[in-house]
GROMACS .gro file of C-alpha atoms in nm:
model
  347
    1UNK     CA    1   8.084   9.348  10.103
    2UNK     CA    2   8.371   9.366  10.350
    3UNK     CA    3   8.465   9.046  10.526
    4UNK     CA    4   8.403   9.091  10.902
    5UNK     CA    5   8.734   8.939  11.007
    6UNK     CA    6   8.942   9.204  10.837
    7UNK     CA    7   8.833   9.501  11.046
    8UNK     CA    8   9.045   9.662  11.169
    9UNK     CA    9   9.378   9.571  11.010
   10UNK     CA   10   9.559   9.728  11.304
   11UNK     CA   11   9.406   9.462  11.531
   12UNK     CA   12   9.534   9.188  11.302
   13UNK     CA   13   9.881   9.333  11.314
   14UNK     CA   14   9.904   9.279  11.688
   15UNK     CA   15   9.702   8.959  11.718
   16UNK     CA   16   9.977   8.761  11.891
   17UNK     CA   17   9.935   8.787  12.270
   18UNK     CA   18  10.056   8.443  12.382
   19UNK     CA   19  10.381   8.418  12.576
   20UNK     CA   20  10.654   8.188  12.453
   21UNK     CA   21  10.639   7.864  12.653
   22UNK     CA   22  10.920   7.609  12.705
   23UNK     CA   23  10.852   7.426  12.376
   24UNK     CA   24  10.721   7.724  12.180
   25UNK     CA   25  10.867   7.916  11.891
   26UNK     CA   26  10.789   8.285  11.838
   27UNK     CA   27  10.765   8.345  11.465
   28UNK     CA   28  10.765   8.682  11.291
   29UNK     CA   29  10.526   8.634  11.000
   30UNK     CA   30  10.676   8.710  10.660
   31UNK     CA   31  10.420   8.565  10.420
   32UNK     CA   32  10.083   8.393  10.444
   33UNK     CA   33   9.888   8.221  10.166
   34UNK     CA   34   9.513   8.261  10.120
   35UNK     CA   35   9.307   7.941  10.100
   36UNK     CA   36   8.938   7.874  10.022
   37UNK     CA   37   8.908   7.752  10.382
   38UNK     CA   38   8.977   8.109  10.495
   39UNK     CA   39   8.662   8.215  10.308
   40UNK     CA   40   8.458   7.930  10.457
   41UNK     CA   41   8.566   8.030  10.806
   42UNK     CA   42   8.533   8.404  10.752
   43UNK     CA   43   8.177   8.370  10.621
   44UNK     CA   44   8.076   8.097  10.867
   45UNK     CA   45   7.991   7.851  10.589
   46UNK     CA   46   8.049   7.562  10.829
   47UNK     CA   47   7.852   7.714  11.115
   48UNK     CA   48   8.133   7.723  11.368
   49UNK     CA   49   8.304   8.059  11.316
   50UNK     CA   50   8.389   8.281  11.610
   51UNK     CA   51   8.469   8.651  11.577
   52UNK     CA   52   8.688   8.847  11.584
   53UNK     CA   53   8.891   8.608  11.371
   54UNK     CA   54   9.246   8.618  11.234
   55UNK     CA   55   9.269   8.362  10.951
   56UNK     CA   56   9.573   8.237  10.766
   57UNK     CA   57   9.722   7.887  10.781
   58UNK     CA   58   9.992   7.890  10.514
   59UNK     CA   59  10.241   8.082  10.722
   60UNK     CA   60  10.610   8.138  10.658
   61UNK     CA   61  10.814   8.341  10.900
   62UNK     CA   62  11.140   8.397  11.082
   63UNK     CA   63  11.210   8.259  11.428
   64UNK     CA   64  11.277   8.545  11.670
   65UNK     CA   65  11.260   8.362  12.003
   66UNK     CA   66  11.252   8.002  12.126
   67UNK     CA   67  11.153   7.843  12.456
   68UNK     CA   68  11.408   7.682  12.686
   69UNK     CA   69  11.322   7.327  12.574
   70UNK     CA   70  11.321   7.394  12.200
   71UNK     CA   71  11.590   7.191  12.027
   72UNK     CA   72  11.496   7.201  11.658
   73UNK     CA   73  11.505   7.574  11.590
   74UNK     CA   74  11.695   7.888  11.674
   75UNK     CA   75  11.656   8.260  11.608
   76UNK     CA   76  11.693   8.346  11.243
   77UNK     CA   77  11.557   8.019  11.103
   78UNK     CA   78  11.296   8.048  10.829
   79UNK     CA   79  11.006   7.820  10.917
   80UNK     CA   80  10.651   7.732  10.821
   81UNK     CA   81  10.327   7.680  11.013
   82UNK     CA   82  10.027   7.505  10.861
   83UNK     CA   83   9.667   7.418  10.942
   84UNK     CA   84   9.703   7.275  11.293
   85UNK     CA   85   9.903   7.385  11.596
   86UNK     CA   86   9.812   7.122  11.854
   87UNK     CA   87   9.700   6.763  11.914
   88UNK     CA   88   9.648   6.529  12.210
   89UNK     CA   89   9.963   6.317  12.141
   90UNK     CA   90   9.789   6.018  12.299
   91UNK     CA   91   9.543   5.881  12.040
   92UNK     CA   92   9.606   5.632  11.763
   93UNK     CA   93   9.653   5.898  11.489
   94UNK     CA   94   9.897   6.093  11.704
   95UNK     CA   95  10.101   5.784  11.786
   96UNK     CA   96  10.104   5.695  11.416
   97UNK     CA   97  10.241   6.042  11.330
   98UNK     CA   98   9.926   6.145  11.143
   99UNK     CA   99   9.826   6.404  11.398
  100UNK     CA  100   9.602   6.586  11.150
  101UNK     CA  101   9.342   6.314  11.221
  102UNK     CA  102   9.350   6.362  11.599
  103UNK     CA  103   8.999   6.435  11.728
  104UNK     CA  104   9.150   6.692  11.962
  105UNK     CA  105   9.354   6.872  11.698
  106UNK     CA  106   9.385   7.246  11.746
  107UNK     CA  107   9.334   7.462  11.437
  108UNK     CA  108   9.573   7.745  11.360
  109UNK     CA  109   9.284   7.987  11.403
  110UNK     CA  110   8.918   7.991  11.509
  111UNK     CA  111   8.997   7.748  11.789
  112UNK     CA  112   9.102   7.750  12.154
  113UNK     CA  113   9.459   7.674  12.257
  114UNK     CA  114   9.564   7.470  12.560
  115UNK     CA  115   9.597   7.789  12.765
  116UNK     CA  116   9.234   7.877  12.697
  117UNK     CA  117   9.308   8.163  12.460
  118UNK     CA  118   9.179   8.176  12.101
  119UNK     CA  119   9.419   8.068  11.829
  120UNK     CA  120   9.503   8.332  11.572
  121UNK     CA  121   9.641   8.275  11.226
  122UNK     CA  122   9.897   8.416  10.990
  123UNK     CA  123   9.733   8.741  10.885
  124UNK     CA  124   9.914   8.894  11.181
  125UNK     CA  125  10.261   9.015  11.266
  126UNK     CA  126  10.361   8.714  11.478
  127UNK     CA  127  10.258   8.370  11.602
  128UNK     CA  128  10.363   8.155  11.895
  129UNK     CA  129  10.361   7.787  11.799
  130UNK     CA  130  10.466   7.459  11.962
  131UNK     CA  131  10.787   7.338  11.794
  132UNK     CA  132  10.615   7.012  11.690
  133UNK     CA  133  10.396   7.207  11.449
  134UNK     CA  134  10.674   7.409  11.291
  135UNK     CA  135  10.872   7.298  10.985
  136UNK     CA  136  11.198   7.430  10.849
  137UNK     CA  137  11.184   7.589  10.505
  138UNK     CA  138  11.471   7.426  10.312
  139UNK     CA  139  11.739   7.624  10.133
  140UNK     CA  140  11.654   7.680   9.770
  141UNK     CA  141  11.286   7.750   9.835
  142UNK     CA  142  11.177   8.115   9.845
  143UNK     CA  143  10.961   8.187  10.152
  144UNK     CA  144  10.670   8.325   9.948
  145UNK     CA  145  10.682   8.012   9.729
  146UNK     CA  146  10.685   7.786  10.033
  147UNK     CA  147  10.365   7.929  10.184
  148UNK     CA  148  10.110   7.745   9.961
  149UNK     CA  149  10.298   7.418  10.001
  150UNK     CA  150  10.207   7.412  10.372
  151UNK     CA  151   9.844   7.346  10.276
  152UNK     CA  152   9.787   7.309   9.901
  153UNK     CA  153  10.112   7.123   9.840
  154UNK     CA  154  10.091   6.870  10.122
  155UNK     CA  155   9.717   6.824  10.064
  156UNK     CA  156   9.784   6.659   9.727
  157UNK     CA  157  10.110   6.492   9.826
  158UNK     CA  158   9.968   6.310  10.130
  159UNK     CA  159   9.698   6.098   9.957
  160UNK     CA  160   9.926   6.009   9.668
  161UNK     CA  161  10.174   5.875   9.921
  162UNK     CA  162   9.923   5.708  10.154
  163UNK     CA  163   9.725   5.531   9.882
  164UNK     CA  164  10.034   5.404   9.702
  165UNK     CA  165   9.992   5.636   9.406
  166UNK     CA  166  10.349   5.756   9.365
  167UNK     CA  167  10.467   5.503   9.106
  168UNK     CA  168  10.560   5.636   8.761
  169UNK     CA  169  10.321   5.555   8.481
  170UNK     CA  170   9.993   5.599   8.670
  171UNK     CA  171   9.711   5.789   8.505
  172UNK     CA  172   9.558   6.053   8.727
  173UNK     CA  173   9.288   6.315   8.702
  174UNK     CA  174   9.286   6.653   8.874
  175UNK     CA  175   8.934   6.791   8.912
  176UNK     CA  176   8.942   7.168   8.958
  177UNK     CA  177   9.234   7.393   8.871
  178UNK     CA  178   9.264   7.624   9.168
  179UNK     CA  179   9.531   7.653   9.436
  180UNK     CA  180   9.523   7.284   9.531
  181UNK     CA  181   9.453   7.162   9.178
  182UNK     CA  182   9.746   7.337   9.016
  183UNK     CA  183   9.981   7.186   9.276
  184UNK     CA  184   9.817   6.849   9.207
  185UNK     CA  185   9.916   6.874   8.841
  186UNK     CA  186  10.273   6.971   8.926
  187UNK     CA  187  10.327   6.709   9.196
  188UNK     CA  188  10.169   6.426   8.994
  189UNK     CA  189  10.368   6.515   8.683
  190UNK     CA  190  10.687   6.517   8.889
  191UNK     CA  191  10.605   6.163   9.001
  192UNK     CA  192  10.590   6.054   8.638
  193UNK     CA  193  10.212   6.034   8.604
  194UNK     CA  194  10.000   6.096   8.296
  195UNK     CA  195   9.781   6.383   8.420
  196UNK     CA  196   9.439   6.484   8.295
  197UNK     CA  197   9.287   6.811   8.413
  198UNK     CA  198   8.908   6.791   8.440
  199UNK     CA  199   8.704   7.110   8.426
  200UNK     CA  200   8.347   7.211   8.349
  201UNK     CA  201   8.450   7.421   8.050
  202UNK     CA  202   8.739   7.462   7.810
  203UNK     CA  203   8.846   7.799   7.950
  204UNK     CA  204   9.151   7.667   8.133
  205UNK     CA  205   9.276   7.428   7.864
  206UNK     CA  206   9.573   7.640   7.757
  207UNK     CA  207   9.695   7.713   8.107
  208UNK     CA  208   9.651   7.350   8.215
  209UNK     CA  209   9.848   7.208   7.925
  210UNK     CA  210  10.084   7.488   7.823
  211UNK     CA  211  10.157   7.647   8.161
  212UNK     CA  212  10.129   7.349   8.397
  213UNK     CA  213  10.224   7.066   8.163
  214UNK     CA  214   9.911   6.850   8.189
  215UNK     CA  215   9.893   6.569   7.935
  216UNK     CA  216   9.521   6.595   7.864
  217UNK     CA  217   9.223   6.818   7.930
  218UNK     CA  218   8.872   6.687   7.977
  219UNK     CA  219   8.556   6.900   7.972
  220UNK     CA  220   8.314   6.737   8.213
  221UNK     CA  221   8.009   6.896   8.046
  222UNK     CA  222   8.097   6.727   7.715
  223UNK     CA  223   7.923   6.388   7.725
  224UNK     CA  224   8.121   6.251   7.430
  225UNK     CA  225   8.456   6.341   7.588
  226UNK     CA  226   8.353   6.189   7.919
  227UNK     CA  227   8.232   5.869   7.754
  228UNK     CA  228   8.557   5.834   7.561
  229UNK     CA  229   8.757   5.873   7.884
  230UNK     CA  230   8.557   5.616   8.085
  231UNK     CA  231   8.758   5.355   8.280
  232UNK     CA  232   9.088   5.527   8.202
  233UNK     CA  233   9.216   5.676   8.530
  234UNK     CA  234   9.379   5.521   8.833
  235UNK     CA  235   9.269   5.808   9.054
  236UNK     CA  236   9.092   6.142   9.054
  237UNK     CA  237   9.192   6.415   9.299
  238UNK     CA  238   8.872   6.614   9.355
  239UNK     CA  239   8.960   6.966   9.471
  240UNK     CA  240   8.623   7.132   9.400
  241UNK     CA  241   8.503   7.317   9.715
  242UNK     CA  242   8.132   7.339   9.622
  243UNK     CA  243   7.855   7.081   9.589
  244UNK     CA  244   7.880   6.878   9.268
  245UNK     CA  245   7.781   6.533   9.136
  246UNK     CA  246   8.027   6.248   9.185
  247UNK     CA  247   7.897   6.001   8.929
  248UNK     CA  248   8.060   6.161   8.622
  249UNK     CA  249   8.402   6.129   8.784
  250UNK     CA  250   8.347   5.779   8.920
  251UNK     CA  251   8.285   5.671   8.562
  252UNK     CA  252   8.637   5.781   8.469
  253UNK     CA  253   8.802   5.541   8.713
  254UNK     CA  254   8.947   5.202   8.626
  255UNK     CA  255   8.869   4.903   8.843
  256UNK     CA  256   9.003   4.970   9.195
  257UNK     CA  257   9.035   5.338   9.109
  258UNK     CA  258   9.009   5.601   9.381
  259UNK     CA  259   8.818   5.927   9.396
  260UNK     CA  260   8.987   6.137   9.664
  261UNK     CA  261   8.777   6.422   9.804
  262UNK     CA  262   8.958   6.735   9.918
  263UNK     CA  263   8.715   7.023   9.888
  264UNK     CA  264   8.547   7.138  10.210
  265UNK     CA  265   8.174   7.119  10.133
  266UNK     CA  266   7.896   7.179  10.384
  267UNK     CA  267   7.629   6.991  10.189
  268UNK     CA  268   7.582   6.616  10.131
  269UNK     CA  269   7.721   6.466   9.811
  270UNK     CA  270   7.544   6.174   9.643
  271UNK     CA  271   7.598   5.888   9.399
  272UNK     CA  272   7.429   5.561   9.308
  273UNK     CA  273   7.598   5.258   9.460
  274UNK     CA  274   7.652   5.058   9.136
  275UNK     CA  275   7.896   5.330   9.025
  276UNK     CA  276   8.123   5.211   9.306
  277UNK     CA  277   8.029   4.843   9.324
  278UNK     CA  278   8.075   4.762   8.954
  279UNK     CA  279   8.446   4.829   8.954
  280UNK     CA  280   8.541   4.801   9.320
  281UNK     CA  281   8.603   5.172   9.321
  282UNK     CA  282   8.662   5.383   9.629
  283UNK     CA  283   8.541   5.723   9.738
  284UNK     CA  284   8.772   5.847  10.008
  285UNK     CA  285   8.900   6.167  10.155
  286UNK     CA  286   9.226   6.314  10.273
  287UNK     CA  287   9.298   6.606  10.502
  288UNK     CA  288   9.614   6.813  10.456
  289UNK     CA  289   9.909   6.598  10.570
  290UNK     CA  290  10.120   6.515  10.872
  291UNK     CA  291  10.412   6.721  10.991
  292UNK     CA  292  10.643   6.454  10.847
  293UNK     CA  293  10.468   6.475  10.510
  294UNK     CA  294  10.487   6.854  10.519
  295UNK     CA  295  10.863   6.832  10.557
  296UNK     CA  296  10.872   6.572  10.279
  297UNK     CA  297  10.677   6.779  10.029
  298UNK     CA  298  10.899   7.081  10.089
  299UNK     CA  299  11.208   6.869  10.015
  300UNK     CA  300  11.031   6.706   9.719
  301UNK     CA  301  10.959   7.045   9.564
  302UNK     CA  302  11.320   7.155   9.605
  303UNK     CA  303  11.450   6.831   9.452
  304UNK     CA  304  11.207   6.849   9.159
  305UNK     CA  305  11.241   7.223   9.111
  306UNK     CA  306  10.870   7.277   9.172
  307UNK     CA  307  10.720   7.612   9.257
  308UNK     CA  308  10.364   7.721   9.320
  309UNK     CA  309  10.223   7.989   9.091
  310UNK     CA  310  10.137   8.283   9.309
  311UNK     CA  311  10.027   8.644   9.311
  312UNK     CA  312  10.186   8.836   9.598
  313UNK     CA  313   9.970   9.110   9.753
  314UNK     CA  314   9.988   9.342  10.052
  315UNK     CA  315   9.760   9.333  10.356
  316UNK     CA  316   9.557   9.631  10.237
  317UNK     CA  317   9.450   9.421   9.936
  318UNK     CA  318   9.327   9.132  10.147
  319UNK     CA  319   8.953   9.197  10.114
  320UNK     CA  320   8.979   9.226   9.737
  321UNK     CA  321   9.194   8.913   9.721
  322UNK     CA  322   8.930   8.715   9.911
  323UNK     CA  323   8.660   8.841   9.677
  324UNK     CA  324   8.868   8.749   9.373
  325UNK     CA  325   8.937   8.406   9.517
  326UNK     CA  326   8.562   8.349   9.550
  327UNK     CA  327   8.535   8.428   9.177
  328UNK     CA  328   8.830   8.198   9.101
  329UNK     CA  329   9.009   8.504   8.969
  330UNK     CA  330   9.364   8.409   9.067
  331UNK     CA  331   9.636   8.198   8.908
  332UNK     CA  332   9.664   8.014   9.137
  333UNK     CA  333   9.731   8.125   9.492
  334UNK     CA  334   9.736   8.461   9.664
  335UNK     CA  335  10.021   8.508   9.908
  336UNK     CA  336  10.014   8.806  10.143
  337UNK     CA  337  10.341   8.989  10.203
  338UNK     CA  338  10.267   9.047  10.569
  339UNK     CA  339  10.607   9.175  10.678
  340UNK     CA  340  10.625   9.410  10.380
  341UNK     CA  341  10.283   9.563  10.445
  342UNK     CA  342  10.227   9.896  10.617
  343UNK     CA  343   9.948   9.763  10.834
  344UNK     CA  344   9.931  10.064  11.061
  345UNK     CA  345   9.879  10.294  10.762
  346UNK     CA  346   9.619  10.059  10.609
  347UNK     CA  347   9.417  10.064  10.932
   0.00000   0.00000   0.00000
């Protein structure tokens, strides 16, 4: 079944209608990653979708024009745009430079901008974005490789930093081996952690350990394996985007361990309170990262030589890519070559 947002492709190609304001940057889109959130929004899983919609929030492009008050960027710069493009700048989160938690944040798409027009994402030829929400792509990082880091990369980096989980020697679990999960393995390993990938079956064991360098692999449906691993992890990064029980993963945590939720799930999750109380464990959540953290993770990946594992596709493959992503049939992130696509012909 065709996703409603992708018709017609010609409309997506010319989605940018906003004029460049004094602090705005006009970005020609080069590449845009595909995230599970794009599926949630496209299919109205969260009940707030508005159509027509232009998704895409892992955007890398080239600056072609800047407003008169822009000081950070100039034409020709390669830059990135992530999940949000606006905030109130007045609230506590904004003043603490964690603007992603602003209650008046403006999403990159499926939202309304300050001028009253709908925001439109990276599956388009261009975007106009306030300079505050643009980051420079550092030298040494290919633009298509940078795209997933603007969401998947910073999403795992931010909680590890905030919760003091960057010290070498920690033992961490990564639940789910998709776009976010595979970056979780890479980032945690680069911090010197012992990393266990947790999955419902043994299908991904070889890729987790041989391809991504995980130290251990745990099959959550194997009661004996789970019992043997009880009380062994300092944290679990839960990237699963569908409803699932929490108790099996709480049992893996040491005292004061943290279960960090990252998957966007529209149904309530449940657990029995002793699983948390008898160990002073925490269930918490984290949402992408700040603009500062986004810049940090890009530099971190360059310094550590990290890359995301991607499959680059053209715009005319977008529907099929979304369908494959729903089946978890990608290793591990689709990135759309927007600038290299013949969108007019595909329409």
